[in-house]
Coordinates of C-alpha atoms in Angstrom, one line a residue:
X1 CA -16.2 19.3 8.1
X2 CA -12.8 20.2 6.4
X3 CA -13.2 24.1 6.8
X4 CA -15.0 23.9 10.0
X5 CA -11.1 22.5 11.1
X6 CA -9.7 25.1 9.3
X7 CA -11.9 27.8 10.6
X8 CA -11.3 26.4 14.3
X9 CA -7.4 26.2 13.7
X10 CA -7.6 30.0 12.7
X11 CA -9.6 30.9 15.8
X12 CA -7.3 29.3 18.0
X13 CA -3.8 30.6 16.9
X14 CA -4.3 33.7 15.6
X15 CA -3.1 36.1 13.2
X16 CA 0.3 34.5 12.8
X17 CA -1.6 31.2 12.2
X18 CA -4.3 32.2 10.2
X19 CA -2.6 34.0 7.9
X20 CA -0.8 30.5 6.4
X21 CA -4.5 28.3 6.8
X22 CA -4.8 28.6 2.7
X23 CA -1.2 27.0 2.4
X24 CA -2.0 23.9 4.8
X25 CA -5.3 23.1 3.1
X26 CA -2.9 23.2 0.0
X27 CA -0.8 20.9 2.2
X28 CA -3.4 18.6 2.9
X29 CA -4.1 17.7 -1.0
X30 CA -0.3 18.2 -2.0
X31 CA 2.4 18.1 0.9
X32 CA 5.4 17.5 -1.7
X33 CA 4.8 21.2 -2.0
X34 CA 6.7 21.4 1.4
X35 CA 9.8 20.1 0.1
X36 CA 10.1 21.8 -2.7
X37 CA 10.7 25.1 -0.7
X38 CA 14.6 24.2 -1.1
X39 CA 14.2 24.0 -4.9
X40 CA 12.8 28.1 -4.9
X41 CA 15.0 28.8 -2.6
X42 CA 18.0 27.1 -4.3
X43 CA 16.5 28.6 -7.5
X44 CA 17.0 32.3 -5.9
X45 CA 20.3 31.6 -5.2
X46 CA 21.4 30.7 -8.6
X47 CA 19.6 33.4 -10.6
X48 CA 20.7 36.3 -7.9
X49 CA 23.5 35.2 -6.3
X50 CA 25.3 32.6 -8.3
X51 CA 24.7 34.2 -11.4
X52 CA 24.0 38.0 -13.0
X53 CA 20.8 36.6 -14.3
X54 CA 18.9 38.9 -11.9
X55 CA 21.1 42.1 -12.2
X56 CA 21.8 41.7 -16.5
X57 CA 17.8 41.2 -16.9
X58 CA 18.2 44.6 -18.3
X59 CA 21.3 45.1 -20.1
X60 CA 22.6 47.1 -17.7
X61 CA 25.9 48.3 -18.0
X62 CA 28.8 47.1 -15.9
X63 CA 26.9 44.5 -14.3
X64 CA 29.9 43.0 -12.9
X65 CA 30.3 45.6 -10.5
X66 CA 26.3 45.7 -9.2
X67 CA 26.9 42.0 -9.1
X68 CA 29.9 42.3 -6.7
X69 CA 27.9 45.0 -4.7
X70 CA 24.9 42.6 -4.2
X71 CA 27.0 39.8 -3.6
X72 CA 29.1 41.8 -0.3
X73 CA 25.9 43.0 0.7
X74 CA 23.8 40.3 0.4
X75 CA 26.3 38.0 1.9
X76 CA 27.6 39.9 4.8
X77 CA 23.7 40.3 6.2
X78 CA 22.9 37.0 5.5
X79 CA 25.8 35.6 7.9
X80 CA 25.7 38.4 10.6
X81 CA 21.6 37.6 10.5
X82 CA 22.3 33.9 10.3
X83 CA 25.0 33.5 13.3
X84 CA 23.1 35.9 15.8
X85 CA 20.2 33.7 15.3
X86 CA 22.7 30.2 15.8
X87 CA 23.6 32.4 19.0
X88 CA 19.4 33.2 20.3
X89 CA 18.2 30.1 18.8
X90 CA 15.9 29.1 21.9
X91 CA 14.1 32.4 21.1
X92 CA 14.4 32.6 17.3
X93 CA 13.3 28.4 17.1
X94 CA 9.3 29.2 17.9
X95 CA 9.2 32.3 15.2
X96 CA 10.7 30.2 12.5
X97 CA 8.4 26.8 13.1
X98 CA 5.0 29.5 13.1
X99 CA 4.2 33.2 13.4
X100 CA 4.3 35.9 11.1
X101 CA 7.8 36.5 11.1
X102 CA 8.6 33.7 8.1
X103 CA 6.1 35.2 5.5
X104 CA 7.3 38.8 6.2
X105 CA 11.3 38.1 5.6
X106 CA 10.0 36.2 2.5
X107 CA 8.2 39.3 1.5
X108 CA 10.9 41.7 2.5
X109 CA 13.1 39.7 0.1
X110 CA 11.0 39.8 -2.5
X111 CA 10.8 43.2 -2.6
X112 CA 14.3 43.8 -2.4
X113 CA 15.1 41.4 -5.3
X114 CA 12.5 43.2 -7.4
X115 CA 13.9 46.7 -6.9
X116 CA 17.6 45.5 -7.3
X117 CA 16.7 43.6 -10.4
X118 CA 14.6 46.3 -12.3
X119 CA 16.2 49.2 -10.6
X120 CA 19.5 48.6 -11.6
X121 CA 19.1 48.6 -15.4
X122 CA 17.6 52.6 -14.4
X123 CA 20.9 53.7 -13.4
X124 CA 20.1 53.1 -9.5
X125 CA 22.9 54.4 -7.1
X126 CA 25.0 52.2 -5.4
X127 CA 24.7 52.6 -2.5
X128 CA 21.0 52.5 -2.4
X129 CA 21.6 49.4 -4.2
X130 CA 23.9 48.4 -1.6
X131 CA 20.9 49.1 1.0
X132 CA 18.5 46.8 -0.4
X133 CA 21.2 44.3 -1.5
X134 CA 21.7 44.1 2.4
X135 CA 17.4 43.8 2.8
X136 CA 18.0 40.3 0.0
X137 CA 20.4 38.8 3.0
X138 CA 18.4 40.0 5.7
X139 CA 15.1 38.5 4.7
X140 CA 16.6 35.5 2.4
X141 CA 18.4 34.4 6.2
X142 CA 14.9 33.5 7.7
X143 CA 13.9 32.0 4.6
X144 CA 17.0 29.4 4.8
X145 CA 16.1 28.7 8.9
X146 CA 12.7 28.1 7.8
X147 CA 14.0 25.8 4.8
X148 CA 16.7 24.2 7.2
X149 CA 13.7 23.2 9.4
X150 CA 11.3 21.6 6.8
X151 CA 14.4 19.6 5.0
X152 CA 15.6 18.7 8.9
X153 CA 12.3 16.2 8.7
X154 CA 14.7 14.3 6.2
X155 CA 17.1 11.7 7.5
X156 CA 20.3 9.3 5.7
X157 CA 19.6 8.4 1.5
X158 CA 15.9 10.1 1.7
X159 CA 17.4 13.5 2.6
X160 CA 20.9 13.0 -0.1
X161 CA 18.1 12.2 -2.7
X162 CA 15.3 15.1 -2.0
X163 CA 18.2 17.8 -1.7
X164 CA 19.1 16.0 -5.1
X165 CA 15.3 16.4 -6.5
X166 CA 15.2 20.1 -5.4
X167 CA 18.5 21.3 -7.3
X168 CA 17.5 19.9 -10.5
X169 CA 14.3 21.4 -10.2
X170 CA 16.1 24.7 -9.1
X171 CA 17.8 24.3 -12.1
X172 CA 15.4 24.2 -14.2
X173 CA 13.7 26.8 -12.8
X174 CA 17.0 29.0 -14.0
X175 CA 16.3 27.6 -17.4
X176 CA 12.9 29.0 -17.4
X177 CA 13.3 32.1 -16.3
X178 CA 16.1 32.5 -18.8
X179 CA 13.5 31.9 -21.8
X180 CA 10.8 34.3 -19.8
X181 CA 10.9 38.2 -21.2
X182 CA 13.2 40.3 -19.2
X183 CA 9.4 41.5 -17.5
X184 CA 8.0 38.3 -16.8
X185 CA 11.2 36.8 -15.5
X186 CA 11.9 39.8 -13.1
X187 CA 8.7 39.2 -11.4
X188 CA 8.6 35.1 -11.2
X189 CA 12.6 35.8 -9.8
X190 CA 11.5 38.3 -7.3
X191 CA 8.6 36.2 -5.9
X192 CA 11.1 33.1 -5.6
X193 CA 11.5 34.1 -1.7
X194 CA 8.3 34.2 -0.7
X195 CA 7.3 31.3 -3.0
X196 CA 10.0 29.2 -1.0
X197 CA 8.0 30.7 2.1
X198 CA 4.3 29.7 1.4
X199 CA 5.3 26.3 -0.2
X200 CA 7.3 25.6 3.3
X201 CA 4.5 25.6 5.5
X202 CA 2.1 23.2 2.9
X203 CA 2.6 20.5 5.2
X204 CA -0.5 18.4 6.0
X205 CA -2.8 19.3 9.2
X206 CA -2.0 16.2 11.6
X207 CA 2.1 16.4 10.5
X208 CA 4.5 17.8 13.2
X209 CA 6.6 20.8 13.7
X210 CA 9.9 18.5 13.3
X211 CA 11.6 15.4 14.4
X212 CA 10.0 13.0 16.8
X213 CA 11.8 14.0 20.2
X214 CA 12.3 10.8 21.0
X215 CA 14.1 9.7 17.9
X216 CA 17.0 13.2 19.1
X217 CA 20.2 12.4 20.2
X218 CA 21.3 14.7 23.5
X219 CA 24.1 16.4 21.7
X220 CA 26.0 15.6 25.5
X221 CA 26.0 12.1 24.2
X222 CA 28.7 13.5 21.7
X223 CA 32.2 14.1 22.1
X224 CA 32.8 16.9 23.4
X225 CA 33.4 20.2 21.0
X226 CA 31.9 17.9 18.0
X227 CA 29.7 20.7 16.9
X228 CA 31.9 23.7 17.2
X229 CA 34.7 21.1 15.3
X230 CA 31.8 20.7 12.4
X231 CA 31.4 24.4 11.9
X232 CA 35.2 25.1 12.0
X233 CA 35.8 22.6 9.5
X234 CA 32.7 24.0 7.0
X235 CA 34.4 27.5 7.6
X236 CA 37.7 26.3 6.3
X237 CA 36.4 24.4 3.7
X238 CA 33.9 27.4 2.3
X239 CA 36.7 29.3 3.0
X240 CA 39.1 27.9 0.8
X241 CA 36.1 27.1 -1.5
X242 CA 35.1 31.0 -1.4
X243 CA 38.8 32.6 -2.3
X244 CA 38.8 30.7 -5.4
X245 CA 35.6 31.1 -6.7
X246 CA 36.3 34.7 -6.3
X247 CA 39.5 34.7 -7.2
X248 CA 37.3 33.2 -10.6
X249 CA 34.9 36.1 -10.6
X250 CA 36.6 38.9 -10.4
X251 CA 40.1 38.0 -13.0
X252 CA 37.3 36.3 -15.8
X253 CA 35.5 38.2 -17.7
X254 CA 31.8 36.5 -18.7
X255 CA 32.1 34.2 -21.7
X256 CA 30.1 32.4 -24.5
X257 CA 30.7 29.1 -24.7
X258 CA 29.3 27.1 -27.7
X259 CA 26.6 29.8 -27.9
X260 CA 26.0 29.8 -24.3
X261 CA 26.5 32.0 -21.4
X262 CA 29.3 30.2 -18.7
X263 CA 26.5 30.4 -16.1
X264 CA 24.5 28.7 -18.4
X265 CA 26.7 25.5 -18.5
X266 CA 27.4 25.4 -15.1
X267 CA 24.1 24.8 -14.5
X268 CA 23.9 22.3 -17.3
X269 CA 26.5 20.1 -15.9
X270 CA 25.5 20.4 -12.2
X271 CA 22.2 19.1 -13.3
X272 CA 24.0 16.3 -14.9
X273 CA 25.7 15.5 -12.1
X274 CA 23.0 15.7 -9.9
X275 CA 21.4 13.5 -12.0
X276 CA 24.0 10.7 -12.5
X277 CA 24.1 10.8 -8.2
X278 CA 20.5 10.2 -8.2
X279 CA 20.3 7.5 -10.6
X280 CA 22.7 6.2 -9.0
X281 CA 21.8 5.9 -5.1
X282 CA 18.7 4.5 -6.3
X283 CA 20.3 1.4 -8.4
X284 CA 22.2 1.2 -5.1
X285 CA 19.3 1.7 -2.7
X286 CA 18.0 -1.6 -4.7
X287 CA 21.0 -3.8 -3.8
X288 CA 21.7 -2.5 0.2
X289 CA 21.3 0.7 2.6
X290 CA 23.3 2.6 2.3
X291 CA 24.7 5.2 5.1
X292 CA 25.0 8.0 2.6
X293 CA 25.9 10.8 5.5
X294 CA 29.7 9.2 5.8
X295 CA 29.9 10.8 2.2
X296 CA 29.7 14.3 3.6
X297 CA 32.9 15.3 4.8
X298 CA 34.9 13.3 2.3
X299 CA 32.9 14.6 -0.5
X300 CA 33.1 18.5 0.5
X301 CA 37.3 18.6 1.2
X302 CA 37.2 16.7 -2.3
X303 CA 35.1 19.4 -3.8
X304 CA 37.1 22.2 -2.3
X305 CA 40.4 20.6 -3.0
X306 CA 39.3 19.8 -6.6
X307 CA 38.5 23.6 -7.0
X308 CA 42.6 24.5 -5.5
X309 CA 43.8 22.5 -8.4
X310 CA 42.8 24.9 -11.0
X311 CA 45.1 27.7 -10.4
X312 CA 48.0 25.0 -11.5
X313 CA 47.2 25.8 -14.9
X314 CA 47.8 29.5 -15.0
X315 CA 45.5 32.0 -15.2
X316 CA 41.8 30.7 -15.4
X317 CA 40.6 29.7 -18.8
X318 CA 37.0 28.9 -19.6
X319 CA 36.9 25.2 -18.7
X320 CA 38.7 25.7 -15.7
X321 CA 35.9 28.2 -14.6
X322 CA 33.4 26.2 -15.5
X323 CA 34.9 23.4 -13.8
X324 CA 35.4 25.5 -10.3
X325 CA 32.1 26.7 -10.1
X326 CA 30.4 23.4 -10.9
X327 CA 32.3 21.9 -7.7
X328 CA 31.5 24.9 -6.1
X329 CA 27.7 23.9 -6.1
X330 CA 28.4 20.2 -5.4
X331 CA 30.1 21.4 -2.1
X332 CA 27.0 24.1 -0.8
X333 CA 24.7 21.0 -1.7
X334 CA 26.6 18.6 -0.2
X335 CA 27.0 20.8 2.9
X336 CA 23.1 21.0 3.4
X337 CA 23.2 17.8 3.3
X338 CA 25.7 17.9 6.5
X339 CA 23.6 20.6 8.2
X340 CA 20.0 18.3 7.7
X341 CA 22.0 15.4 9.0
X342 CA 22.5 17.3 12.7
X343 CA 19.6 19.4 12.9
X344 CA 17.4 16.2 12.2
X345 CA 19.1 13.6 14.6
X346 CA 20.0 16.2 17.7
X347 CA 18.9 17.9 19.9
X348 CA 21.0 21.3 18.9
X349 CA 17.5 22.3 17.0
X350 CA 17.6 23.4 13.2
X351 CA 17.9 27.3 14.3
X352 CA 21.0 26.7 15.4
X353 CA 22.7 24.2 13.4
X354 CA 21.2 26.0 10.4
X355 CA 22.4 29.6 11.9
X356 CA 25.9 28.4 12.8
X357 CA 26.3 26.1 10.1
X358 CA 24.8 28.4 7.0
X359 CA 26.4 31.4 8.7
X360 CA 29.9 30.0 9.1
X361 CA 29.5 28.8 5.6
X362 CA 28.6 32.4 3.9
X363 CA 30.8 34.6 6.1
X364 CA 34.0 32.5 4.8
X365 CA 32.9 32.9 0.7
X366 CA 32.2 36.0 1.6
X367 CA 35.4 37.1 3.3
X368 CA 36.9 34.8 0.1
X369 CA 35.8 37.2 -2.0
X370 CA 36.4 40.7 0.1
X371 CA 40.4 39.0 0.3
X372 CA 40.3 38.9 -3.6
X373 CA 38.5 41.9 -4.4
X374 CA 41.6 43.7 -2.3
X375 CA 44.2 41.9 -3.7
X376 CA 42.4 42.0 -7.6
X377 CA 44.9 45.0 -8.7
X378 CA 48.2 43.4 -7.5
X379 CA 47.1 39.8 -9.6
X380 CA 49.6 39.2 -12.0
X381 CA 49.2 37.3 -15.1
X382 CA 52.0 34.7 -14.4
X383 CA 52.0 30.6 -13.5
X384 CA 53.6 31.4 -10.3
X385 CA 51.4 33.8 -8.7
X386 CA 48.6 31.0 -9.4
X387 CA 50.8 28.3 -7.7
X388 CA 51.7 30.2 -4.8
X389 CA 47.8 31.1 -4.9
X390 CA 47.3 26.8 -4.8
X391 CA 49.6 26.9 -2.3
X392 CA 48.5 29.1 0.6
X393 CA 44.7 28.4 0.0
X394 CA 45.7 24.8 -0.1
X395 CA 47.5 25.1 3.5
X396 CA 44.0 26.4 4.7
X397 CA 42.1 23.6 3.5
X398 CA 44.9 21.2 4.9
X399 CA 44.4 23.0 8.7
X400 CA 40.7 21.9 8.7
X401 CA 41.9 18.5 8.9
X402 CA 43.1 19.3 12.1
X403 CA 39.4 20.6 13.2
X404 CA 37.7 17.5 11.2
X405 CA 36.2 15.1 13.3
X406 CA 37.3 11.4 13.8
X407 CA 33.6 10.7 13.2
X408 CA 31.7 11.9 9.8
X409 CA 28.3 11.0 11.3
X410 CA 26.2 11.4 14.2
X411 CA 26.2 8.0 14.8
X412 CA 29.5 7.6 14.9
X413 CA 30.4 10.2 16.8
X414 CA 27.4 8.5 19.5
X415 CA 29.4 5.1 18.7
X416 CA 33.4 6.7 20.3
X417 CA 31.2 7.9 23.3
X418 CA 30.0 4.4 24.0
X419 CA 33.7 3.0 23.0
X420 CA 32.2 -0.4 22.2
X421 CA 34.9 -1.6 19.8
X422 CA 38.6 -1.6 20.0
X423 CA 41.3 -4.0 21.1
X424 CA 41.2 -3.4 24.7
X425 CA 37.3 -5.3 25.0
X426 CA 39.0 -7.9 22.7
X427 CA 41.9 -8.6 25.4
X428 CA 39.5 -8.5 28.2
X429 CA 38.0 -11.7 29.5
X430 CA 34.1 -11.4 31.3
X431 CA 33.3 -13.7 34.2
X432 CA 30.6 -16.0 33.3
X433 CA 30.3 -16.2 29.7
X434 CA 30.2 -18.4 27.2
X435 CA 32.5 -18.8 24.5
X436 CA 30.7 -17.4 22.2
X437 CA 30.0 -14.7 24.6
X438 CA 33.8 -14.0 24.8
X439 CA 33.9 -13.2 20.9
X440 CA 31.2 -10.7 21.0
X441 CA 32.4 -7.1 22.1
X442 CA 30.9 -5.2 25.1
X443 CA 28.2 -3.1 23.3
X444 CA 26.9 -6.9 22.2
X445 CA 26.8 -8.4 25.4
X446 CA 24.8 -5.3 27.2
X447 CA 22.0 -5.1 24.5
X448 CA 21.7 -8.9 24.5
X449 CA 21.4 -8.6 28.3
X450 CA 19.0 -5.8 28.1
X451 CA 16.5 -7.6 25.8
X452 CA 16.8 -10.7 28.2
X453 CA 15.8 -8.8 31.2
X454 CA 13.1 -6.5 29.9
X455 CA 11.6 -9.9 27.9
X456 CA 12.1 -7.9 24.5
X457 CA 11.1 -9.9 21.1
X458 CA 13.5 -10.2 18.7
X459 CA 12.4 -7.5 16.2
X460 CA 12.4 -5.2 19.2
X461 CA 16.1 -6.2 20.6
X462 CA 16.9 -5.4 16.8
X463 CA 15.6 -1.7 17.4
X464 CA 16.8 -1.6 20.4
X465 CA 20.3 -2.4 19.2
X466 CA 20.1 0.3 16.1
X467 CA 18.6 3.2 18.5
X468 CA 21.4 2.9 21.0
X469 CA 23.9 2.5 17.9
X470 CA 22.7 6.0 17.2
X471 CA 20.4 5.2 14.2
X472 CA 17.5 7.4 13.4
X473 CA 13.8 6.1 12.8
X474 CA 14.4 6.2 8.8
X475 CA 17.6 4.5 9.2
X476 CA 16.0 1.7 11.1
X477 CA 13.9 1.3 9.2
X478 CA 15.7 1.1 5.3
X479 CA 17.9 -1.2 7.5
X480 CA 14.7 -3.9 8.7
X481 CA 12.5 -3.4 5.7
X482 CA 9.5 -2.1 7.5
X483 CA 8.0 1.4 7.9
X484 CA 9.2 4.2 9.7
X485 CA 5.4 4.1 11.8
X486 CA 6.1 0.2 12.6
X487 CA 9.8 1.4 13.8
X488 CA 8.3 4.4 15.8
X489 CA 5.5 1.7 17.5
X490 CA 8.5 -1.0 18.6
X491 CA 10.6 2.2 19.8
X492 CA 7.1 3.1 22.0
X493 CA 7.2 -0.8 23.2
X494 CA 11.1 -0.9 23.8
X495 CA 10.3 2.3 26.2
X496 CA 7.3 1.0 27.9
X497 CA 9.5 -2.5 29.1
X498 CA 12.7 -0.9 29.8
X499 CA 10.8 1.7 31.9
X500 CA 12.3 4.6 30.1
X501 CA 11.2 7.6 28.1
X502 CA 13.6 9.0 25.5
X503 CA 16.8 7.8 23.8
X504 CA 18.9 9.8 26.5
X505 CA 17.7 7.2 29.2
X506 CA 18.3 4.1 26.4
X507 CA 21.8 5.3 26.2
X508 CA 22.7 5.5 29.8
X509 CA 21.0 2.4 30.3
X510 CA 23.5 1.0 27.6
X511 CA 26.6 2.6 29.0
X512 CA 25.7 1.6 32.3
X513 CA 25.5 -2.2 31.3
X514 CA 28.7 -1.9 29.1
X515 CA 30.9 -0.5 32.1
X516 CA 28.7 -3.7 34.0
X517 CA 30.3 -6.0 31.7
X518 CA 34.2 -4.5 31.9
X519 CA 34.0 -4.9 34.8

C-alpha cells in the first residue's frame, strides 16, 4: 500500500517530484533527517568558508590567498543570488518548496567544492578558481532558501534549541572530516551541499510545505518599515562583524595552539558554548516559557560589539583571534535564529526574509573583508591604528541603533500596532464598567468582550487572547501546557464562532473593539 502512494505521488507531480520520492519514504521512517539539513549545511560553511580545511586538504601552497579568492567569490554570488531572489520571491517561493531546481544548485555546489578543493593542491589558476569559487555561492544560495524554509517550520525555544542541535553536529562533522584522509575527506566535504539538499526534503508524506497560514501574521499588521529596519540593522551589525574578522584574517598568520590548528579551537569552544546554551534553556524550559526571540537583537550587537573590543589590545594575538571568530559564529547563529523567527510567523514568506535577510548579512562580511584586503598594506603595527580601527567600526555598529527596532519580536512589534498598554488607557475612564473593569487596560476589556459575545470557553478566550497578542501555535502552546494540534483545533473553534477565517480578521476584530472601548 506504501509504494502504491509513492508510485501515485510520482505520477501525479512529475519529474521535479519524482525525482525526491526515495528521500520522503526516508522521511516517513526518519523525518529528524529534515532538520538536520542546517547541520550539513552549517558543516560546509565551516570546512569551506570559515576555515581552509577545504582548500589546505592538499598542502597546497599559499593557501591563504586561494582562501581569500574563494571567500570574494563565493561571497559576492551568494548575496547578489540571494537578494535578487528576496527581490522575485513570489516567483522563486514555488521552486524552492518543490521542483528540480533545489537538487541541481545542491549538485552544482558540490561539484564546485570538489574541483576547488582537489584542484587547487594541482596548481589550478586563479581565476578558474575564481570561476567555480563563484558556482560554490551560486548553488550554496538555493541551498540556504531551501534550508531557511525547512528551519522556518520552527517557532520561539524549539527553533533557539534545534539551530543549537544542528551546530554541534556541524561541528562535529568538522572534527570528522579532519581525521578522514585528505581523499576521503574531499569527497564527504564536497557532497555536504547536496547532502543538506536530499536530507531537506525527508519530511514525512501528510507534513506541509510550511507554516499553517492561519497561524501568519499580515506583515501590514506591523509597523511600518519593520522589515526593511531588520535588515538594515543585520547589515550594520555583519557589517561591523565582517571588517574585523577580516581585519583578523588577513594581518594573522595561521597558528598552533596547544598542538592544534586556531580553526580547530574555535570550533572547540563554539561547541562548548553551544552546548552550555542548550543545557541551559532546557533547565530553564523546566521552570517557565521562556520567549527566547527577545534574545536576538540583544545578543547579536553584544556579539558584534564584543568582537570591536579586540583591537584595544594592539595588534591581534592568538586569543584575541580566537576569541573574535568564536563570537563571530555566535552572531551568524544567532541571526538565523532572527531570520526563522519572521519567515515562520509572517506572511513575508521564507524566500524573502531568507533572501534579504542572508543576503544583507553576506554582502556586509563580504564588503568587510574587500575594505580590509584594500587597506591590508597601509596597516601599521601600532596601538593606535587598532584604536582608531575600534573606533570607526564602533561608530557603525552604534548607527544601527538608530535602524533597530523598538520591538525585538514579532509579537511585539504586532503588540505597538494594537497600542494596548501605556498611560494614556490608564488615565481614561470607560462608561459602564466595573471597577475592576477600570484597572484592566483596553486590549483586556475587548478580548473579554469578544469571548462574551461569541460564547467562547475559557480555554478558547485564553487562545484567543495569545493569537491576537501575536503568539504563534508553538508559543501557545509551551505557554497552556497542551499540544500544538489541541491549540490548532481551539484556533479552528475560535474562527468558526467569531465568524472569521485567518488571524488578519481576529486582529481587526480586536482593534476594532479596542477603539470601541476608547471611545
Amino acid at each position: 500500500m506504501e509504494q502504491m502512494r509513492v508510485d501515485a505521488a510520482v505520477h501525479e507531480t512529475g519529474w521535479g517530484r519524482s525525482s525526491l520520492s526515495l528521500t520522503k519514504v526516508m522521511g516517513n521512517r526518519w523525518p529528524a533527517l529534515q532538520f538536520m539539513s542546517l547541520a550539513f549545511y552549517s558543516a560546509w560553511i565551516l570546512l569551506v568558508m570559515a576555515s581552509d580545511e577545504a582548500v589546505s586538504l592538499f598542502e597546497v601552497e599559499d593557501a591563504g590567498m586561494f582562501q581569500g579568492l574563494l571567500y570574494l567569490s563565493s561571497g559576492v554570488a551568494l548575496a547578489v543570488c540571494l537578494i535578487l531572489s528576496g527581490m522575485f520571491s513570489k516567483r522563486v517561493q514555488p521552486f524552492i518548496e518543490r521542483g528540480p531546481l533545489v537538487p541541481l544548485a545542491g549538485a552544482l555546489a558540490t561539484a564546485c567544492t570538489f574541483f576547488i578543493a582537489g584542484g587547487a593542491g594541482a596548481g589550478l589558476d586563479p581565476v578558474l578558481f575564481c570561476v567555480f569559487g563563484a558556482g560554490t555561492g551560486v548553488g550554496t544560495s538555493v541551498v540556504c532558501l531551501r534550508v531557511g524554509h525547512v528551519t522556518s517550520q520552527f517557532s520561539g525555544m524549539d527553533a533557539a534549541m534545534k539551530v543549537g542541535a544542528a551546530a554541534l553536529t556541524a561541528n562535529l562533522i568538522f572534527f570528522t572530516c579532519q581525521a578522514l584522509p585528505p581523499v576521503l575527506a574531499l569527497w564527504v566535504i564536497s557532497a555536504l551541499p547536496l547532502v543538506a539538499v536530499a536530507s531537506s526534503f525527508c519530511a514525512p508524506s501528510d507534513a506541509g510545505d510550511g507554516p499553517d497560514p492561519n497561524d501568519l501574521i499580515d506583515i501590514k499588521s506591523l509597523p511600518q518599515g519593520y522589515f526593511p529596519r531588520l535588515i538594515c540593522t543585520v547589515f550594520i551589525f555583519a557589517l561591523a562583524a565582517g571588517l574585523v574578522k577580516a581585519l583578523v584574517a588577513l594581518t594573522q598568520d595561521s597558528t598552533v595552539i596547544l598542538g592544534a590548528s586556531q580553526s580547530t579551537w574555535e570550533v572547540i569552544i563554539s561547541f562548548a558554548a553551544v552546548a552550555a546554551f542548550l543545557l541551559l534553556g532546557n533547565i530553564v524550559l523546566v521552570f517557565r516559557n521562556f520567549d527566547v526571540s527577545k534574545l536576538y537583537i540583544p545578543v547579536g550587537f553584544a556579539a558584534a560589539a564584543g568582537m570591536l573590543l579586540c583591537p584595544l589590545f594592539g595588534r591581534f594575538l592568538p586569543a584575541q583571534g580566537l576569541i573574535i571568530n568564536v563570537l563571530y559564529n555566535v552572531f551568524v547563529l544567532v541571526v538565523w535564529c532572527l531570520f526563522i523567527e519572521l519567515a515562520g510567523r509572517t506572511t513575508l514568506g521564507s524566500v524573502r526574509v531568507f533572501g534579504y535577510g542572508r543576503g544583507a548579512s553576506a554582502l556586509a562580511t563580504t564588503l568587510g573583508w574587500v575594505v580590509v584586503a584594500f587597506a591590508e598594506e597601509s596597516l601599521v603595527d601600532s596601538a593606535s591604528f587598532y584604536v582608531a580601527f575600534f573606533l570607526v567600526t564602533a561608530f557603525v555598529l552604534l548607527a544601527a541603533v538608530l535602524f533597530v527596532p523598538n520591538e525585538h519580536t514579532v509579537s511585539e512589534a504586532l503588540g505597538s500596532t494594537l497600542s494596548v498598554e501605556g498611560s494614556q488607557f490608564a488615565q481614561e475612564s470607560v462608561a459602564m464598567r466595573t471597577e475592576d473593569d477600570l484597572v484592566e487596560n483596553p486590549w483586556t476589556i475587548a478580548c473579554s468582550d469578544i469571548a462574551k459575545e461569541f460564547k467562547l470557553t475559557a480555554r478558547e478566550a485564553e487562545v484567543f487572547a495569545l493569537l491576537s497578542r501575536g503568539r504563534s501555535i508553538g508559543f501557545i502552546a509551551d505557554e497552556l501546557v497542551i499540544a500544538p494540534n489541541t491549540v490548532k483545533g481551539y484556533v479552528k473553534n475560535v474562527y468558526a464562532k467569531a465568524g472569521i477565517h485567518s488571524r488578519q480578521e481576529l486582529i481587526d476584530m480586536t482593534e476594532s473593539r479596542i477603539s470601541a472601548v476608547r471611545g
